[in-house]
Amino acid sequence: MTTTGQMCYHKTMKFLALTLLLALASCASVLPAPDYRNVAKLWRADGGYGTAFPVAYAADGFYALTCWHVVNGADEDMSLDLDGVVYPGGVVIWTDEDADVALVGFKTTDRPWLYQLALVQPEAYTAGTVAGYPLGIEFLHVSPVLFQSSRNIVHGLTGPGGSGGPVFDQSGKVVGIVSRIRTPQVQTGFGAGRTLMGWIVEMRLLDTAREKLAELNAR
């Protein structure tokens, strides 16, 4: 190999090595996406529903987290449609009306995949996602959100029926749940399938729910 050929070879190898390092660094910086498979519909006996998701195992089943206002007035006989599997006989075991959060217990030998509750709230003006089942939308709806400085207000798209849906930070952990729609201004669909959705969403924090789950796990 000539001197000129050797120089070209070394330059090419350095370029390939640099490209590979940049590619590896890029892959390392990509955060894991949230797993949405177990975000579920929680049905009341009267036909109403909201969104819920499993957060802890019980000795004879598991607990799902949702909003207090989703289960208010319907303490039992709820069902959870979780990834195509329906769990009947749900019973409200704990609520916090002020925080608008509740735990519903289901008896089963199954152990569905659980969501982790974040210990730290996201920084203001960082991005996340919200998932749920707004009325009129048959499939799970996932929307990007932007966390605001007040930390319980997010810019994201959801609607009635999405209450209780998890709000994820960039690491895929749950930092809150959808509680209220502040500005329902967007209509999707046509006719009876029309859905009213909002961009400004009130997110309830999960401090008391985390404390209750720690208590249950200590038994």
PDB file of C-alpha atoms in Angstrom, residues 31-39 113 115-116 127-131 140 142-145 166-174:
ATOM      1  CA  LEU A  31     -34.682   7.675  27.040  1.00  0.00           C
ATOM      2  CA  PRO A  32     -36.944   4.610  27.301  1.00  0.00           C
ATOM      3  CA  ALA A  33     -40.468   5.179  26.006  1.00  0.00           C
ATOM      4  CA  PRO A  34     -43.362   4.582  28.404  1.00  0.00           C
ATOM      5  CA  ASP A  35     -45.099   1.232  28.126  1.00  0.00           C
ATOM      6  CA  TYR A  36     -48.781   1.848  27.479  1.00  0.00           C
ATOM      7  CA  ARG A  37     -50.016  -1.755  27.209  1.00  0.00           C
ATOM      8  CA  ASN A  38     -51.675  -1.872  30.663  1.00  0.00           C
ATOM      9  CA  VAL A  39     -53.439   1.479  30.603  1.00  0.00           C
ATOM     10  CA  TRP A 113     -47.277  -5.661  34.635  1.00  0.00           C
ATOM     11  CA  TYR A 115     -46.456   0.961  36.568  1.00  0.00           C
ATOM     12  CA  GLN A 116     -43.902   2.720  38.742  1.00  0.00           C
ATOM     13  CA  ALA A 127     -41.995  16.979  27.935  1.00  0.00           C
ATOM     14  CA  GLY A 128     -43.920  13.824  28.768  1.00  0.00           C
ATOM     15  CA  THR A 129     -46.963  11.884  27.582  1.00  0.00           C
ATOM     16  CA  VAL A 130     -50.504  11.163  28.761  1.00  0.00           C
ATOM     17  CA  ALA A 131     -52.583   8.080  27.971  1.00  0.00           C
ATOM     18  CA  LEU A 140     -56.067   4.080  23.691  1.00  0.00           C
ATOM     19  CA  VAL A 142     -51.687   8.884  23.713  1.00  0.00           C
ATOM     20  CA  SER A 143     -50.744  12.555  23.574  1.00  0.00           C
ATOM     21  CA  PRO A 144     -47.511  14.471  24.225  1.00  0.00           C
ATOM     22  CA  VAL A 145     -47.667  16.881  27.145  1.00  0.00           C
ATOM     23  CA  PRO A 166     -51.373   8.173  33.748  1.00  0.00           C
ATOM     24  CA  VAL A 167     -49.094  11.101  32.970  1.00  0.00           C
ATOM     25  CA  PHE A 168     -45.557   9.902  32.226  1.00  0.00           C
ATOM     26  CA  ASP A 169     -42.256  11.707  32.550  1.00  0.00           C
ATOM     27  CA  GLN A 170     -39.421  11.182  30.084  1.00  0.00           C
ATOM     28  CA  SER A 171     -38.156   8.113  31.947  1.00  0.00           C
ATOM     29  CA  GLY A 172     -41.506   6.324  31.536  1.00  0.00           C
ATOM     30  CA  LYS A 173     -42.528   6.646  35.193  1.00  0.00           C
ATOM     31  CA  VAL A 174     -45.930   7.944  36.285  1.00  0.00           C
TER      32      VAL A 174
END
